[in-house]
């Protein structure tokens, strides 16, 4: 039997910041010279992002009252501070579990799957660590059986949701009765910093916070019918890029290296990677591409010679939420589940990119529910973030 995504639930923190507001905050920092200020404006304005969400309420309102024990990233004058990695990770431990559980509850509700049906949990994150970790907390917070098997994919970066879905599909293949909860939660803004470095400016211009959860099973009588069939997966390393997309742990947060070569490498190698993955099949009709940034989407579109509207769902998620690392591709797939223009049997190609430079691929088929009278309705309705 083929594994399928029954539903996808998403969640974002309540603090929403317009792109121009966060741009002006970074541009106004004390050690930012004129050249860096011009670069910040150019990079933020070219990102094709309108707003992002963050767990750091002070980024939106630096002068708002705070509790005495709040960990401060921005002082009352609007100056970005530099808390140590431990303080940043403490916030991850505080906020990530609730965001993960929120997305998971939405996925369970939309799938019409009770928490008691979950047999496996797969969690994904690259923006924080703690133990017992997010997988443990989901068991406790959702009231899952204490015998649920748990797996965590950590520090894989933006591409990690597809390997997580691949793992879920493998589990359902080996244990046909399995119902797998996959949860990606990323708090990227915990690692913001003021910098004149072009790579740090690019990272600050796109990354955001969010979580997404998927229910995966091969059982046709579990949850709502239809969804997204997980047909097959692929992974590839590009011939270069090992030093161009790097995610390391520093003394003042996790440090992202995101060089200008990344979009160019993707543009050069994406066609070969996709053709090897698709093989003799006809190219899919629908594309779900991780929006690492606007330039990445532009390079994929050009490299694959896609029509202008092919990446509309990816661009829409980038515009409304920014780059939420691993969770982002699930936001895109959720939008496609609720898109009436994508009919039953439509094939969807999923692409995501991670450090290495790694290209992760997935081929999915959308399945809809047929009801009395032959009418076709969507198997899964979108859940508001």
Coordinates of N, CA and C in Angstrom, one line a residue, residues 110-200:
X110 N -7.9 18.0 11.5 CA -8.3 18.0 10.1 C -8.3 16.7 9.4
X111 N -7.5 15.8 9.9 CA -7.4 14.4 9.4 C -8.5 13.5 10.0
X112 N -9.2 14.0 11.0 CA -10.2 13.2 11.7 C -9.5 11.9 12.3
X113 N -8.3 12.1 12.8 CA -7.5 11.0 13.4 C -7.3 11.3 14.9
X114 N -7.8 10.4 15.8 CA -7.6 10.7 17.2 C -6.1 10.5 17.6
X115 N -5.7 11.2 18.6 CA -4.4 11.1 19.1 C -4.0 9.7 19.5
X116 N -5.0 8.9 19.9 CA -4.7 7.5 20.3 C -4.3 6.6 19.1
X117 N -4.5 7.1 17.9 CA -4.2 6.3 16.7 C -2.7 6.4 16.3
X118 N -2.0 7.4 16.8 CA -0.6 7.7 16.4 C 0.3 6.6 17.0
X119 N 1.1 6.0 16.1 CA 2.0 4.9 16.5 C 3.4 5.4 16.5
X120 N 3.8 6.4 15.7 CA 5.1 6.9 15.6 C 5.2 8.4 15.5
X121 N 6.2 9.0 16.1 CA 6.4 10.4 16.0 C 7.8 10.7 15.4
X122 N 7.8 11.6 14.4 CA 9.1 12.0 13.8 C 9.1 13.5 13.9
X123 N 10.1 14.1 14.7 CA 10.3 15.5 14.8 C 11.5 16.0 14.0
X124 N 11.4 17.2 13.6 CA 12.4 17.9 12.8 C 12.7 19.2 13.3
X125 N 14.0 19.6 13.5 CA 14.4 21.0 13.9 C 15.9 21.2 13.7
X126 N 16.3 22.4 13.4 CA 17.7 22.7 13.3 C 18.0 24.0 14.1
X127 N 17.0 24.5 14.8 CA 17.2 25.8 15.5 C 17.3 25.8 17.0
X128 N 17.3 24.5 17.6 CA 17.5 24.4 19.0 C 17.5 23.0 19.4
X129 N 18.0 22.8 20.6 CA 18.1 21.4 21.2 C 17.7 21.4 22.6
X130 N 17.1 20.3 23.1 CA 16.9 20.0 24.5 C 16.5 18.6 24.6
X131 N 16.7 18.0 25.8 CA 16.3 16.6 26.1 C 15.8 16.5 27.5
X132 N 14.7 15.8 27.7 CA 13.8 15.1 26.7 C 13.3 16.2 25.7
X133 N 13.3 15.8 24.4 CA 13.2 16.7 23.4 C 11.7 16.9 22.9
X134 N 11.6 17.6 21.7 CA 10.3 17.8 21.1 C 9.4 16.6 20.9
X135 N 10.1 15.5 20.6 CA 9.3 14.2 20.4 C 8.7 13.8 21.7
X136 N 9.4 13.9 22.8 CA 8.9 13.5 24.1 C 7.8 14.4 24.5
X137 N 8.0 15.8 24.3 CA 6.9 16.7 24.6 C 5.6 16.5 23.9
X138 N 5.7 16.1 22.6 CA 4.5 15.8 21.8 C 3.7 14.7 22.4
X139 N 4.4 13.6 22.9 CA 3.7 12.5 23.5 C 3.0 13.0 24.7
X140 N 3.6 13.8 25.6 CA 3.0 14.3 26.8 C 1.9 15.3 26.5
X141 N 2.2 16.3 25.6 CA 1.3 17.4 25.4 C 0.0 17.0 24.6
X142 N 0.1 16.0 23.7 CA -1.0 15.5 22.9 C -1.7 14.3 23.6
X143 N -1.1 13.8 24.6 CA -1.7 12.6 25.3 C -1.6 11.3 24.4
X144 N -0.5 11.2 23.7 CA -0.2 10.0 22.9 C 0.1 8.9 23.8
X145 N 0.0 7.7 23.3 CA 0.4 6.5 24.0 C 1.9 6.5 24.4
X146 N 2.2 6.1 25.6 CA 3.6 6.2 26.0 C 4.5 5.2 25.3
X147 N 3.8 4.3 24.5 CA 4.6 3.3 23.7 C 4.9 3.8 22.3
X148 N 4.5 5.0 22.0 CA 4.8 5.5 20.6 C 6.3 5.5 20.4
X149 N 6.7 5.1 19.2 CA 8.1 5.2 18.8 C 8.4 6.6 18.4
X150 N 9.6 7.1 18.8 CA 10.0 8.5 18.5 C 11.3 8.6 17.8
X151 N 11.3 9.5 16.8 CA 12.6 9.7 16.1 C 12.7 11.2 15.9
X152 N 14.0 11.7 15.9 CA 14.2 13.1 15.7 C 15.3 13.3 14.7
X153 N 15.0 14.1 13.7 CA 16.0 14.5 12.6 C 16.4 15.9 12.9
X154 N 17.7 16.1 13.4 CA 18.2 17.4 13.8 C 19.3 17.9 13.0
X155 N 19.3 19.2 12.8 CA 20.3 20.0 12.2 C 20.6 19.6 10.7
X156 N 19.5 19.2 10.0 CA 19.6 18.9 8.6 C 19.3 20.2 7.8
X157 N 18.7 21.2 8.4 CA 18.4 22.4 7.7 C 17.1 22.4 7.0
X158 N 17.0 23.3 5.9 CA 15.8 23.6 5.2 C 15.2 22.4 4.5
X159 N 16.0 21.4 4.2 CA 15.6 20.3 3.4 C 15.0 19.2 4.2
X160 N 14.9 19.3 5.5 CA 14.7 18.1 6.4 C 13.3 17.6 6.3
X161 N 12.3 18.4 5.9 CA 10.9 17.8 5.9 C 10.8 16.7 5.0
X162 N 11.4 16.7 3.8 CA 11.3 15.6 2.9 C 11.9 14.3 3.4
X163 N 13.1 14.3 4.0 CA 13.6 13.1 4.6 C 12.7 12.6 5.7
X164 N 12.0 13.5 6.4 CA 11.1 13.1 7.5 C 9.9 12.4 6.9
X165 N 9.4 12.9 5.8 CA 8.3 12.2 5.1 C 8.7 10.9 4.6
X166 N 10.0 10.9 4.1 CA 10.5 9.6 3.6 C 10.6 8.6 4.7
X167 N 11.1 9.0 5.8 CA 11.1 8.1 7.0 C 9.7 7.6 7.4
X168 N 8.8 8.5 7.4 CA 7.4 8.1 7.7 C 6.9 7.1 6.7
X169 N 7.2 7.3 5.4 CA 6.7 6.3 4.4 C 7.4 5.0 4.6
X170 N 8.7 5.0 4.9 CA 9.4 3.7 5.2 C 8.8 3.0 6.4
X171 N 8.4 3.7 7.4 CA 7.8 3.1 8.6 C 6.5 2.4 8.2
X172 N 5.7 3.1 7.4 CA 4.4 2.6 7.1 C 4.6 1.3 6.1
X173 N 5.6 1.3 5.4 CA 5.9 0.2 4.5 C 6.3 -1.1 5.3
X174 N 7.1 -0.8 6.4 CA 7.5 -2.0 7.2 C 6.5 -2.4 8.3
X175 N 5.6 -1.4 8.6 CA 4.6 -1.6 9.6 C 3.3 -1.1 9.0
X176 N 2.5 -1.8 8.2 CA 1.4 -1.3 7.5 C 0.3 -0.6 8.3
X177 N 0.2 -1.0 9.6 CA -0.8 -0.3 10.4 C -0.4 1.0 11.0
X178 N 0.8 1.4 10.7 CA 1.4 2.6 11.4 C 0.6 3.9 11.0
X179 N 0.5 4.8 12.0 CA 0.1 6.1 11.7 C 1.1 7.1 12.3
X180 N 1.8 7.8 11.4 CA 3.0 8.6 11.8 C 2.6 10.1 11.9
X181 N 3.0 10.7 12.9 CA 2.9 12.1 13.1 C 4.3 12.8 12.8
X182 N 4.4 13.6 11.8 CA 5.7 14.3 11.4 C 5.5 15.7 11.8
X183 N 6.4 16.3 12.6 CA 6.3 17.7 13.0 C 7.6 18.4 12.8
X184 N 7.6 19.5 12.0 CA 8.8 20.3 11.8 C 8.5 21.6 12.6
X185 N 9.4 22.0 13.4 CA 9.3 23.3 14.2 C 10.6 24.0 14.2
X186 N 10.6 25.3 13.7 CA 11.8 26.1 13.6 C 11.6 27.5 14.1
X187 N 12.5 27.9 15.0 CA 12.5 29.3 15.5 C 13.7 30.0 15.1
X188 N 13.7 30.3 13.8 CA 14.9 30.8 13.1 C 15.3 32.2 13.7
X189 N 14.3 33.0 14.1 CA 14.6 34.4 14.6 C 15.4 34.4 15.9
X190 N 15.4 33.3 16.6 CA 16.2 33.2 17.8 C 17.7 33.5 17.6
X191 N 18.1 33.4 16.3 CA 19.5 33.5 16.0 C 19.9 34.8 15.2
X192 N 19.0 35.8 15.3 CA 19.2 37.0 14.6 C 20.4 37.8 15.3
X193 N 21.1 38.6 14.5 CA 22.2 39.4 15.0 C 22.4 40.6 14.1
X194 N 22.9 41.6 14.6 CA 23.2 42.8 13.8 C 24.6 42.5 13.2
X195 N 24.7 42.8 11.9 CA 25.9 42.5 11.2 C 26.0 43.3 9.9
X196 N 27.2 43.6 9.5 CA 27.5 44.2 8.2 C 27.9 43.2 7.2
X197 N 28.0 41.9 7.6 CA 28.4 40.8 6.7 C 27.3 40.5 5.7
X198 N 27.5 40.6 4.4 CA 26.5 40.3 3.4 C 25.7 39.1 3.6
X199 N 26.4 38.0 4.0 CA 25.7 36.7 4.2 C 24.7 36.7 5.4
X200 N 25.2 37.4 6.5 CA 24.3 37.5 7.7 C 23.1 38.4 7.3

